Amino acid sequence: MMTTDRRSALLVAAACAATVVAGLGVAAQHRVNGELGQVIDDGFTAALISFSSGLVLLLVATAASPRARAAFRAIRPLLASGELRWWMLLGGFGGAFLVLGQSLVASILGVAIFTVATVTGQTAMGLWIDATGFAGSRRAPVTTQRLLGTLLTLAAVVVAVAPEIGGRVPVAALLLPLLAGLGVGAQAAVNGRVRTATGSPIAATTINFIIGTTALAVATGVHLLIAGLPDRLPSDPALYIGGALGAGFIAIQTITVARIGVLILGLCLVMGQLVGALVLDLVLPIGVATTASTAIGAALTLVGVLIAAIPSRRRDRPRRASQAGA
């Protein structure tokens, strides 16, 4: 008969593996949405197509799930009681900005460089979230190791793009994935809080997509009034799976964060994103080709996240043990 400790260890391992797969999905979405924006020459419309298609899938899943429907009905009482704050429902803004960044500049930067820049923003936001306990997250001290890890991920961006900076890689193009990474970090925290309060990953993910789609619809509407409609939409069905990928990896995160915590969640996501980005840039290149400097930058990013996450995780163990015994 399986012991409780062994079962718990297996669940943690399964959650880590699922989160790595989610990271692969993030990298794949970078690639798909980057090409969609490139093909139609309209990053705003591409982002809206991606996010809205994911929303359609989630609305169907919600309609088919009594638990998800009940979770939606519970949102208003949760807000009224103060268990959820209204701003905790706005995680979709982070996802919307990520998808917009993918559609606008992933085809310029390439998947690997875009991923390195995004992960840097995620790591910096994770440092702040753990220091402040944002959205009810468990606090972790800002240590020398964590600051060093964050600075190393920043240095990784410089290493990854140094040969191309000012040439094929405009400095301004790096700002979007960096800012998107900050938004993704905040999104994971608030989505996890909504999932815990409602007890439904489908409901939490659907709320995320409703907010994100609404934001993108407004931004795209303004853009189209100025720039006009795209000339054509691509016929390749593979370019329309970005929304499904997004729904999948956000749902995985909302489930696994409660099992493995924000720090290990971030590490597993980074592993999946970096491996997926490097493979995609080698097999299905887009934008700047993968070079030795890009690979070194990706490796530095992984090392930086390891440095930032692991020491804090070890420090937290005694505190969790004391809380369990209280």
mmCIF file of C-alpha atoms in Angstrom:
data_model
loop_
_atom_site.group_PDB
_atom_site.id
_atom_site.type_symbol
_atom_site.label_atom_id
_atom_site.label_comp_id
_atom_site.label_asym_id
_atom_site.label_seq_id
_atom_site.Cartn_x
_atom_site.Cartn_y
_atom_site.Cartn_z
ATOM 1 C CA MET A 1 0.000 0.000 0.000
ATOM 2 C CA MET A 2 1.387 3.419 -0.946
ATOM 3 C CA THR A 3 2.402 5.590 2.004
ATOM 4 C CA THR A 4 1.195 9.171 2.346
ATOM 5 C CA ASP A 5 4.723 10.558 1.894
ATOM 6 C CA ARG A 6 5.309 8.534 -1.261
ATOM 7 C CA ARG A 7 1.956 9.535 -2.693
ATOM 8 C CA SER A 8 2.706 13.181 -1.933
ATOM 9 C CA ALA A 9 6.136 12.899 -3.603
ATOM 10 C CA LEU A 10 4.574 11.355 -6.699
ATOM 11 C CA LEU A 11 1.977 14.115 -6.874
ATOM 12 C CA VAL A 12 4.710 16.754 -6.625
ATOM 13 C CA ALA A 13 6.715 15.008 -9.360
ATOM 14 C CA ALA A 14 3.617 14.813 -11.570
ATOM 15 C CA ALA A 15 2.869 18.500 -10.962
ATOM 16 C CA CYS A 16 6.454 19.439 -11.876
ATOM 17 C CA ALA A 17 6.310 17.359 -15.062
ATOM 18 C CA ALA A 18 2.963 18.894 -16.036
ATOM 19 C CA THR A 19 4.345 22.383 -15.463
ATOM 20 C CA VAL A 20 7.365 21.655 -17.682
ATOM 21 C CA VAL A 21 4.880 20.613 -20.382
ATOM 22 C CA ALA A 22 3.050 23.900 -19.791
ATOM 23 C CA GLY A 23 6.359 25.700 -20.392
ATOM 24 C CA LEU A 24 6.724 23.874 -23.701
ATOM 25 C CA GLY A 25 3.242 25.117 -24.550
ATOM 26 C CA VAL A 26 4.275 28.709 -23.789
ATOM 27 C CA ALA A 27 7.220 28.422 -26.197
ATOM 28 C CA ALA A 28 4.985 26.881 -28.857
ATOM 29 C CA GLN A 29 2.497 29.726 -28.451
ATOM 30 C CA HIS A 30 5.325 32.262 -28.907
ATOM 31 C CA ARG A 31 6.138 30.577 -32.225
ATOM 32 C CA VAL A 32 2.552 30.219 -33.493
ATOM 33 C CA ASN A 33 1.407 33.729 -32.604
ATOM 34 C CA GLY A 34 4.656 35.222 -33.881
ATOM 35 C CA GLU A 35 4.120 33.718 -37.310
ATOM 36 C CA LEU A 36 0.415 34.581 -37.339
ATOM 37 C CA GLY A 37 1.238 38.237 -36.678
ATOM 38 C CA GLN A 38 3.943 38.119 -39.349
ATOM 39 C CA VAL A 39 1.702 36.519 -41.989
ATOM 40 C CA ILE A 40 -1.213 38.945 -41.613
ATOM 41 C CA ASP A 41 1.112 41.853 -40.815
ATOM 42 C CA ASP A 42 -1.080 42.845 -37.873
ATOM 43 C CA GLY A 43 -0.015 41.878 -34.375
ATOM 44 C CA PHE A 44 -3.148 43.267 -32.733
ATOM 45 C CA THR A 45 -5.533 41.207 -34.849
ATOM 46 C CA ALA A 46 -3.356 38.125 -34.440
ATOM 47 C CA ALA A 47 -3.400 38.514 -30.654
ATOM 48 C CA LEU A 48 -7.188 38.911 -30.616
ATOM 49 C CA ILE A 49 -7.652 35.820 -32.802
ATOM 50 C CA SER A 50 -5.441 33.789 -30.487
ATOM 51 C CA PHE A 51 -7.038 34.889 -27.223
ATOM 52 C CA SER A 52 -10.636 34.783 -28.428
ATOM 53 C CA SER A 53 -10.248 31.267 -29.855
ATOM 54 C CA GLY A 54 -9.000 30.104 -26.464
ATOM 55 C CA LEU A 55 -11.987 31.773 -24.813
ATOM 56 C CA VAL A 56 -14.418 29.912 -27.070
ATOM 57 C CA LEU A 57 -12.896 26.564 -26.056
ATOM 58 C CA LEU A 58 -13.055 27.500 -22.379
ATOM 59 C CA LEU A 59 -16.676 28.651 -22.577
ATOM 60 C CA VAL A 60 -17.584 25.264 -24.067
ATOM 61 C CA ALA A 61 -15.670 23.507 -21.271
ATOM 62 C CA THR A 62 -17.405 25.667 -18.657
ATOM 63 C CA ALA A 63 -20.835 24.924 -20.093
ATOM 64 C CA ALA A 64 -20.061 21.197 -19.907
ATOM 65 C CA SER A 65 -18.815 21.310 -16.301
ATOM 66 C CA PRO A 66 -21.341 21.684 -13.442
ATOM 67 C CA ARG A 67 -18.449 22.424 -11.064
ATOM 68 C CA ALA A 68 -17.191 25.260 -13.264
ATOM 69 C CA ARG A 69 -20.686 26.738 -13.560
ATOM 70 C CA ALA A 70 -21.099 26.585 -9.792
ATOM 71 C CA ALA A 71 -17.707 28.283 -9.393
ATOM 72 C CA PHE A 72 -18.849 31.146 -11.629
ATOM 73 C CA ARG A 73 -21.986 31.586 -9.518
ATOM 74 C CA ALA A 74 -19.765 31.770 -6.426
ATOM 75 C CA ILE A 75 -17.697 34.690 -7.732
ATOM 76 C CA ARG A 76 -20.099 37.411 -6.578
ATOM 77 C CA PRO A 77 -20.428 36.063 -3.006
ATOM 78 C CA LEU A 78 -16.649 35.658 -2.817
ATOM 79 C CA LEU A 79 -16.203 39.287 -3.877
ATOM 80 C CA ALA A 80 -18.874 40.452 -1.436
ATOM 81 C CA SER A 81 -17.237 38.602 1.458
ATOM 82 C CA GLY A 82 -13.796 39.970 0.630
ATOM 83 C CA GLU A 83 -12.262 36.520 0.090
ATOM 84 C CA LEU A 84 -11.584 37.701 -3.451
ATOM 85 C CA ARG A 85 -10.801 41.295 -4.362
ATOM 86 C CA TRP A 86 -11.991 42.658 -7.702
ATOM 87 C CA TRP A 87 -8.447 43.206 -8.986
ATOM 88 C CA MET A 88 -7.673 39.505 -8.484
ATOM 89 C CA LEU A 89 -9.912 38.842 -11.502
ATOM 90 C CA LEU A 90 -7.701 40.915 -13.815
ATOM 91 C CA GLY A 91 -4.949 38.367 -14.471
ATOM 92 C CA GLY A 92 -6.070 38.229 -18.084
ATOM 93 C CA PHE A 93 -4.396 41.586 -18.707
ATOM 94 C CA GLY A 94 -1.026 39.889 -18.195
ATOM 95 C CA GLY A 95 -1.865 37.108 -20.621
ATOM 96 C CA ALA A 96 -3.248 39.549 -23.161
ATOM 97 C CA PHE A 97 -0.063 41.603 -23.099
ATOM 98 C CA LEU A 98 2.044 38.455 -23.521
ATOM 99 C CA VAL A 99 0.045 37.361 -26.574
ATOM 100 C CA LEU A 100 0.220 40.864 -28.026
ATOM 101 C CA GLY A 101 3.982 40.866 -27.541
ATOM 102 C CA GLN A 102 4.231 37.477 -29.256
ATOM 103 C CA SER A 103 2.259 38.700 -32.244
ATOM 104 C CA LEU A 104 4.194 41.970 -32.565
ATOM 105 C CA VAL A 105 7.838 41.058 -31.946
ATOM 106 C CA ALA A 106 8.358 37.273 -31.623
ATOM 107 C CA SER A 107 8.873 37.119 -35.392
ATOM 108 C CA ILE A 108 11.595 39.768 -35.033
ATOM 109 C CA LEU A 109 13.381 38.402 -31.977
ATOM 110 C CA GLY A 110 12.981 34.682 -32.545
ATOM 111 C CA VAL A 111 11.425 32.309 -30.014
ATOM 112 C CA ALA A 112 14.561 31.814 -27.904
ATOM 113 C CA ILE A 113 15.388 35.508 -27.407
ATOM 114 C CA PHE A 114 11.708 36.349 -26.818
ATOM 115 C CA THR A 115 11.573 33.595 -24.198
ATOM 116 C CA VAL A 116 14.759 34.724 -22.433
ATOM 117 C CA ALA A 117 13.402 38.274 -22.193
ATOM 118 C CA THR A 118 10.001 37.075 -20.953
ATOM 119 C CA VAL A 119 11.546 34.800 -18.321
ATOM 120 C CA THR A 120 13.608 37.720 -17.044
ATOM 121 C CA GLY A 121 10.435 39.686 -16.408
ATOM 122 C CA GLN A 122 8.806 36.662 -14.763
ATOM 123 C CA THR A 123 11.778 36.188 -12.431
ATOM 124 C CA ALA A 124 11.847 39.843 -11.392
ATOM 125 C CA MET A 125 8.103 39.815 -10.735
ATOM 126 C CA GLY A 126 8.395 36.571 -8.802
ATOM 127 C CA LEU A 127 11.001 38.196 -6.564
ATOM 128 C CA TRP A 128 8.621 41.059 -5.799
ATOM 129 C CA ILE A 129 5.595 38.796 -5.296
ATOM 130 C CA ASP A 130 7.443 36.572 -2.830
ATOM 131 C CA ALA A 131 8.746 39.609 -0.945
ATOM 132 C CA THR A 132 5.325 41.259 -0.611
ATOM 133 C CA GLY A 133 2.929 38.308 -0.462
ATOM 134 C CA PHE A 134 0.994 39.766 -3.390
ATOM 135 C CA ALA A 135 -2.524 38.309 -3.832
ATOM 136 C CA GLY A 136 -2.095 36.132 -0.750
ATOM 137 C CA SER A 137 1.044 34.376 -1.978
ATOM 138 C CA ARG A 138 3.374 32.900 0.635
ATOM 139 C CA ARG A 139 6.107 35.401 1.499
ATOM 140 C CA ALA A 140 9.788 34.616 1.019
ATOM 141 C CA PRO A 141 12.697 36.875 2.047
ATOM 142 C CA VAL A 142 14.665 38.853 -0.527
ATOM 143 C CA THR A 143 18.065 37.211 -0.151
ATOM 144 C CA THR A 144 21.420 37.823 -1.782
ATOM 145 C CA GLN A 145 20.998 34.603 -3.754
ATOM 146 C CA ARG A 146 17.648 35.670 -5.139
ATOM 147 C CA LEU A 147 18.910 39.109 -6.123
ATOM 148 C CA LEU A 148 21.934 37.498 -7.785
ATOM 149 C CA GLY A 149 19.705 35.123 -9.708
ATOM 150 C CA THR A 150 17.508 37.973 -10.915
ATOM 151 C CA LEU A 151 20.516 40.006 -12.037
ATOM 152 C CA LEU A 152 21.876 36.963 -13.857
ATOM 153 C CA THR A 153 18.668 36.599 -15.851
ATOM 154 C CA LEU A 154 18.964 40.272 -16.826
ATOM 155 C CA ALA A 155 22.541 39.659 -17.940
ATOM 156 C CA ALA A 156 21.303 36.670 -19.953
ATOM 157 C CA VAL A 157 19.189 38.967 -22.127
ATOM 158 C CA VAL A 158 22.245 41.086 -22.907
ATOM 159 C CA VAL A 159 24.292 37.992 -23.790
ATOM 160 C CA ALA A 160 21.527 36.544 -25.956
ATOM 161 C CA VAL A 161 21.003 39.658 -28.053
ATOM 162 C CA ALA A 162 24.433 41.341 -27.898
ATOM 163 C CA PRO A 163 25.507 40.288 -31.429
ATOM 164 C CA GLU A 164 22.258 41.571 -32.937
ATOM 165 C CA ILE A 165 21.473 44.594 -30.770
ATOM 166 C CA GLY A 166 20.794 47.716 -32.781
ATOM 167 C CA GLY A 167 20.770 45.674 -35.977
ATOM 168 C CA ARG A 168 18.179 42.950 -36.484
ATOM 169 C CA VAL A 169 17.090 43.325 -32.855
ATOM 170 C CA PRO A 170 15.861 46.856 -32.041
ATOM 171 C CA VAL A 171 16.260 47.677 -28.367
ATOM 172 C CA ALA A 172 12.601 48.726 -28.185
ATOM 173 C CA ALA A 173 11.511 45.247 -29.325
ATOM 174 C CA LEU A 174 12.938 43.767 -26.107
ATOM 175 C CA LEU A 175 10.738 45.924 -23.897
ATOM 176 C CA LEU A 176 7.519 44.103 -24.865
ATOM 177 C CA PRO A 177 8.598 40.597 -23.746
ATOM 178 C CA LEU A 178 10.262 42.034 -20.622
ATOM 179 C CA LEU A 179 7.041 43.818 -19.644
ATOM 180 C CA ALA A 180 5.001 40.778 -20.683
ATOM 181 C CA GLY A 181 7.077 38.655 -18.324
ATOM 182 C CA LEU A 182 6.185 40.977 -15.457
ATOM 183 C CA GLY A 183 2.512 40.601 -16.353
ATOM 184 C CA VAL A 184 2.741 36.815 -16.615
ATOM 185 C CA GLY A 185 4.297 36.634 -13.152
ATOM 186 C CA ALA A 186 1.436 38.639 -11.660
ATOM 187 C CA GLN A 187 -1.091 36.640 -13.677
ATOM 188 C CA ALA A 188 0.075 33.342 -12.164
ATOM 189 C CA ALA A 189 -0.342 34.724 -8.635
ATOM 190 C CA VAL A 190 -3.874 36.093 -9.060
ATOM 191 C CA ASN A 191 -5.100 33.150 -11.152
ATOM 192 C CA GLY A 192 -3.879 30.767 -8.476
ATOM 193 C CA ARG A 193 -5.770 32.802 -5.877
ATOM 194 C CA VAL A 194 -8.982 32.683 -7.941
ATOM 195 C CA ARG A 195 -8.594 28.955 -8.470
ATOM 196 C CA THR A 196 -8.127 28.361 -4.727
ATOM 197 C CA ALA A 197 -11.162 30.474 -3.849
ATOM 198 C CA THR A 198 -13.478 28.951 -6.468
ATOM 199 C CA GLY A 199 -12.082 25.415 -6.439
ATOM 200 C CA SER A 200 -12.243 25.322 -10.241
ATOM 201 C CA PRO A 201 -9.260 25.668 -12.614
ATOM 202 C CA ILE A 202 -11.649 25.916 -15.569
ATOM 203 C CA ALA A 203 -13.489 28.871 -14.030
ATOM 204 C CA ALA A 204 -10.258 30.630 -13.069
ATOM 205 C CA THR A 205 -8.831 30.164 -16.572
ATOM 206 C CA THR A 206 -12.074 31.252 -18.260
ATOM 207 C CA ILE A 207 -12.195 34.457 -16.204
ATOM 208 C CA ASN A 208 -8.592 35.085 -17.253
ATOM 209 C CA PHE A 209 -9.534 34.731 -20.921
ATOM 210 C CA ILE A 210 -12.685 36.862 -20.640
ATOM 211 C CA ILE A 211 -10.658 39.758 -19.239
ATOM 212 C CA GLY A 212 -7.816 39.295 -21.722
ATOM 213 C CA THR A 213 -10.098 39.016 -24.738
ATOM 214 C CA THR A 214 -12.007 42.130 -23.692
ATOM 215 C CA ALA A 215 -8.785 44.128 -23.335
ATOM 216 C CA LEU A 216 -7.488 42.931 -26.699
ATOM 217 C CA ALA A 217 -10.835 43.624 -28.400
ATOM 218 C CA VAL A 218 -10.704 47.251 -27.272
ATOM 219 C CA ALA A 219 -7.049 47.689 -28.253
ATOM 220 C CA THR A 220 -7.553 45.965 -31.609
ATOM 221 C CA GLY A 221 -10.667 48.022 -32.356
ATOM 222 C CA VAL A 222 -8.725 51.242 -31.868
ATOM 223 C CA HIS A 223 -5.860 49.866 -33.967
ATOM 224 C CA LEU A 224 -8.145 48.841 -36.832
ATOM 225 C CA LEU A 225 -9.804 52.249 -36.891
ATOM 226 C CA ILE A 226 -6.358 53.735 -37.505
ATOM 227 C CA ALA A 227 -4.663 51.069 -39.653
ATOM 228 C CA GLY A 228 -7.599 49.332 -41.320
ATOM 229 C CA LEU A 229 -8.362 45.630 -41.678
ATOM 230 C CA PRO A 230 -5.657 43.070 -42.581
ATOM 231 C CA ASP A 231 -5.485 42.203 -46.261
ATOM 232 C CA ARG A 232 -5.974 38.483 -45.663
ATOM 233 C CA LEU A 233 -6.082 35.725 -43.084
ATOM 234 C CA PRO A 234 -3.871 32.632 -43.475
ATOM 235 C CA SER A 235 -5.363 29.290 -44.473
ATOM 236 C CA ASP A 236 -2.924 27.199 -42.402
ATOM 237 C CA PRO A 237 -4.959 25.845 -39.437
ATOM 238 C CA ALA A 238 -1.813 25.431 -37.334
ATOM 239 C CA LEU A 239 -1.579 29.209 -36.999
ATOM 240 C CA TYR A 240 -4.876 29.305 -35.091
ATOM 241 C CA ILE A 241 -3.953 26.983 -32.212
ATOM 242 C CA GLY A 242 -2.333 29.689 -30.078
ATOM 243 C CA GLY A 243 -5.522 30.165 -28.061
ATOM 244 C CA ALA A 244 -5.826 26.444 -27.316
ATOM 245 C CA LEU A 245 -2.182 26.354 -26.229
ATOM 246 C CA GLY A 246 -2.751 29.339 -23.952
ATOM 247 C CA ALA A 247 -5.846 27.827 -22.368
ATOM 248 C CA GLY A 248 -3.944 24.612 -21.747
ATOM 249 C CA PHE A 249 -0.844 26.024 -20.078
ATOM 250 C CA ILE A 250 -2.743 28.569 -17.968
ATOM 251 C CA ALA A 251 -5.085 25.828 -16.713
ATOM 252 C CA ILE A 252 -2.092 23.637 -15.818
ATOM 253 C CA GLN A 253 -0.487 26.469 -13.855
ATOM 254 C CA THR A 254 -3.636 27.211 -11.879
ATOM 255 C CA ILE A 255 -3.752 23.552 -10.801
ATOM 256 C CA THR A 256 -0.078 22.866 -10.090
ATOM 257 C CA VAL A 257 0.801 26.101 -8.264
ATOM 258 C CA ALA A 258 -1.095 24.907 -5.183
ATOM 259 C CA ARG A 259 0.937 21.675 -5.128
ATOM 260 C CA ILE A 260 4.470 22.957 -5.825
ATOM 261 C CA GLY A 261 4.355 26.674 -4.975
ATOM 262 C CA VAL A 262 5.269 29.744 -7.022
ATOM 263 C CA LEU A 263 9.041 29.230 -6.927
ATOM 264 C CA ILE A 264 9.161 25.678 -8.253
ATOM 265 C CA LEU A 265 6.317 26.480 -10.643
ATOM 266 C CA GLY A 266 8.442 29.241 -12.150
ATOM 267 C CA LEU A 267 11.491 27.007 -12.409
ATOM 268 C CA CYS A 268 9.584 24.235 -14.185
ATOM 269 C CA LEU A 269 7.970 26.720 -16.558
ATOM 270 C CA VAL A 270 11.378 28.171 -17.398
ATOM 271 C CA MET A 271 12.799 24.732 -18.122
ATOM 272 C CA GLY A 272 9.966 23.959 -20.512
ATOM 273 C CA GLN A 273 10.079 27.375 -22.173
ATOM 274 C CA LEU A 274 13.826 27.372 -22.764
ATOM 275 C CA VAL A 275 14.003 23.810 -24.066
ATOM 276 C CA GLY A 276 10.996 24.397 -26.301
ATOM 277 C CA ALA A 277 12.315 27.742 -27.552
ATOM 278 C CA LEU A 278 15.714 26.385 -28.524
ATOM 279 C CA VAL A 279 14.212 23.351 -30.273
ATOM 280 C CA LEU A 280 11.666 25.470 -32.156
ATOM 281 C CA ASP A 281 14.309 27.963 -33.263
ATOM 282 C CA LEU A 282 16.389 25.098 -34.621
ATOM 283 C CA VAL A 283 13.556 23.122 -36.251
ATOM 284 C CA LEU A 284 11.088 25.885 -37.213
ATOM 285 C CA PRO A 285 13.109 29.109 -37.118
ATOM 286 C CA ILE A 286 11.504 32.521 -37.121
ATOM 287 C CA GLY A 287 13.166 35.884 -36.642
ATOM 288 C CA VAL A 288 16.793 35.934 -35.424
ATOM 289 C CA ALA A 289 18.434 32.530 -35.844
ATOM 290 C CA THR A 290 19.673 30.671 -32.777
ATOM 291 C CA THR A 291 23.374 31.308 -32.247
ATOM 292 C CA ALA A 292 25.911 30.340 -29.609
ATOM 293 C CA SER A 293 25.178 33.590 -27.763
ATOM 294 C CA THR A 294 21.437 32.795 -27.752
ATOM 295 C CA ALA A 295 22.080 29.333 -26.320
ATOM 296 C CA ILE A 296 24.443 30.762 -23.689
ATOM 297 C CA GLY A 297 21.835 33.373 -22.784
ATOM 298 C CA ALA A 298 19.221 30.641 -22.357
ATOM 299 C CA ALA A 299 21.576 28.630 -20.159
ATOM 300 C CA LEU A 300 22.356 31.705 -18.032
ATOM 301 C CA THR A 301 18.636 32.319 -17.633
ATOM 302 C CA LEU A 302 18.113 28.803 -16.295
ATOM 303 C CA VAL A 303 21.046 29.163 -13.906
ATOM 304 C CA GLY A 304 19.714 32.518 -12.727
ATOM 305 C CA VAL A 305 16.294 31.083 -11.976
ATOM 306 C CA LEU A 306 17.890 28.152 -10.133
ATOM 307 C CA ILE A 307 19.913 30.532 -7.987
ATOM 308 C CA ALA A 308 16.867 32.698 -7.306
ATOM 309 C CA ALA A 309 14.505 29.838 -6.472
ATOM 310 C CA ILE A 310 16.301 26.978 -4.770
ATOM 311 C CA PRO A 311 17.840 28.767 -1.754
ATOM 312 C CA SER A 312 14.505 30.373 -0.884
ATOM 313 C CA ARG A 313 12.782 27.017 -1.165
ATOM 314 C CA ARG A 314 15.206 25.495 1.323
ATOM 315 C CA ARG A 315 14.771 28.356 3.740
ATOM 316 C CA ASP A 316 11.008 27.965 3.658
ATOM 317 C CA ARG A 317 10.993 24.293 4.678
ATOM 318 C CA PRO A 318 11.462 24.827 8.418
ATOM 319 C CA ARG A 319 8.771 27.502 8.402
ATOM 320 C CA ARG A 320 6.287 25.240 6.605
ATOM 321 C CA ALA A 321 7.072 22.451 9.039
ATOM 322 C CA SER A 322 6.426 24.708 12.037
ATOM 323 C CA GLN A 323 3.182 25.918 10.485
ATOM 324 C CA ALA A 324 2.057 22.328 9.933
ATOM 325 C CA GLY A 325 2.659 21.542 13.564
ATOM 326 C CA ALA A 326 0.784 24.616 14.834
#
